[in-house]
XYZ file of C-alpha atoms in Angstrom:
160
model
C 182.665 65.191 55.420
C 183.841 67.236 58.406
C 187.085 68.069 56.629
C 185.286 69.431 53.552
C 182.862 71.346 55.784
C 185.796 72.948 57.616
C 187.391 73.859 54.318
C 184.125 75.387 53.079
C 183.714 77.374 56.314
C 187.288 78.637 56.080
C 186.794 79.634 52.458
C 183.560 81.467 53.339
C 185.288 83.278 56.210
C 188.145 84.323 53.916
C 185.713 85.614 51.283
C 183.769 87.669 53.836
C 186.946 89.107 55.343
C 188.384 90.136 51.998
C 185.063 91.669 50.977
C 184.871 93.716 54.188
C 188.334 95.112 53.544
C 187.514 95.700 49.873
C 184.536 97.919 50.645
C 184.680 101.115 52.608
C 183.196 99.799 55.844
C 183.858 100.624 59.460
C 184.489 98.353 62.423
C 182.832 100.885 64.742
C 179.242 100.275 65.821
C 178.287 103.948 65.532
C 180.264 106.948 64.337
C 178.222 109.258 66.552
C 178.879 107.156 69.682
C 182.595 106.597 68.978
C 185.198 108.751 70.695
C 187.489 110.992 68.680
C 190.401 108.641 69.459
C 188.470 105.629 68.110
C 187.547 107.606 64.997
C 191.204 108.569 64.480
C 192.192 104.898 64.626
C 189.473 103.993 62.134
C 190.704 106.790 59.844
C 194.196 105.280 59.885
C 192.847 101.779 59.157
C 190.695 102.858 56.201
C 193.405 105.145 54.837
C 195.820 102.207 54.704
C 193.596 100.399 52.170
C 193.886 103.143 49.521
C 190.404 102.159 48.386
C 188.633 104.288 45.732
C 185.284 103.559 47.433
C 186.555 105.395 50.501
C 187.509 108.425 48.435
C 183.963 109.357 47.467
C 181.819 112.099 48.927
C 179.530 110.822 51.702
C 181.496 107.570 52.090
C 182.099 106.136 55.565
C 185.650 107.517 55.395
C 184.309 110.990 54.584
C 181.865 110.763 57.516
C 184.656 109.622 59.839
C 186.801 112.633 58.910
C 183.882 115.006 59.534
C 183.144 113.359 62.915
C 186.807 113.656 63.924
C 186.592 117.356 63.082
C 183.519 117.733 65.282
C 184.844 115.767 68.270
C 188.620 116.400 68.416
C 188.448 119.826 70.093
C 185.484 118.892 72.310
C 187.434 115.928 73.684
C 190.734 117.840 73.862
C 192.860 115.424 71.856
C 196.592 115.943 72.181
C 199.073 116.233 69.337
C 200.490 112.807 70.212
C 197.057 111.142 70.143
C 196.180 112.658 66.757
C 199.517 111.771 65.144
C 199.770 108.248 66.553
C 196.142 107.308 65.870
C 195.619 108.957 62.473
C 198.999 108.250 60.926
C 201.340 110.531 59.026
C 199.686 113.871 58.178
C 200.166 115.984 55.089
C 201.702 118.635 57.344
C 202.342 119.385 61.014
C 204.110 122.418 62.414
C 203.691 126.197 62.893
C 201.473 128.391 60.711
C 204.341 130.140 58.902
C 205.568 126.819 57.526
C 201.996 125.673 56.801
C 201.418 128.671 54.542
C 204.204 127.367 52.306
C 202.612 123.895 52.200
C 199.137 124.880 50.956
C 199.024 123.720 47.366
C 196.232 122.520 45.144
C 196.420 119.566 42.864
C 195.248 120.015 39.299
C 194.618 117.517 36.563
C 197.002 114.578 36.364
C 198.130 115.238 39.954
C 200.228 118.316 39.163
C 200.466 120.847 41.957
C 199.138 124.176 40.745
C 199.252 126.640 43.625
C 197.493 127.454 46.873
C 194.452 125.275 47.481
C 192.553 127.086 50.185
C 190.541 130.021 48.879
C 191.108 133.505 50.342
C 187.777 133.254 52.191
C 188.957 130.138 54.078
C 189.524 131.020 57.711
C 192.409 129.071 59.198
C 191.573 128.111 62.784
C 193.523 129.931 65.500
C 196.397 127.986 67.009
C 200.149 127.735 67.596
C 200.658 124.399 65.893
C 198.788 122.776 63.015
C 198.169 119.239 61.844
C 196.702 118.901 58.354
C 195.298 115.777 56.732
C 194.881 116.003 52.969
C 192.098 113.821 51.499
C 191.356 113.066 47.826
C 194.086 115.535 46.867
C 191.558 118.376 47.282
C 190.035 118.315 50.783
C 191.559 119.123 54.180
C 190.995 118.448 57.855
C 192.971 121.060 59.806
C 193.661 120.731 63.539
C 194.716 123.900 65.394
C 196.520 123.236 68.674
C 197.515 125.386 71.635
C 199.723 123.931 74.335
C 199.735 120.594 72.515
C 195.931 120.208 72.671
C 193.437 120.512 69.809
C 191.407 123.698 70.354
C 189.718 123.978 66.968
C 189.336 122.035 63.750
C 188.238 123.085 60.319
C 187.084 120.880 57.467
C 187.324 122.156 53.919
C 186.059 120.438 50.794
C 186.831 121.584 47.279
C 184.025 123.813 46.075
C 182.994 124.782 49.621
C 183.779 128.477 49.858
C 182.106 129.118 53.227
């Protein structure tokens, strides 16, 4: 009896764990209360799942990226903290090299040209870290002296 109960409990635990990883859920109690460093770590965790539920507008992953953009400069994250906690970016380096990296992705994943519209204002900095999301959206960190001074979020179709 106890053995079958233990097996049932283990099976239930496994099912709940796999479901939690299958959905786009966060381990943080509150995105608003979390620090930028905690949000960066959660970004890396969710990104590792490559889950289509995370790649939808207004998903938890989307909200986490927007919160990182809001908090990173306020909390003065360093380049090392961003890179180690968020994982490998789409690009990091000086602006001149970044200009060559800006490409958009068209149908069937083919790269078609520059993605950011002319009206997009790149934040002012010496060094840039760019995270590419859903092949169309960007979170750009501008750094001076190795510290994030400004971030800019851009979503496809947002020409502000």
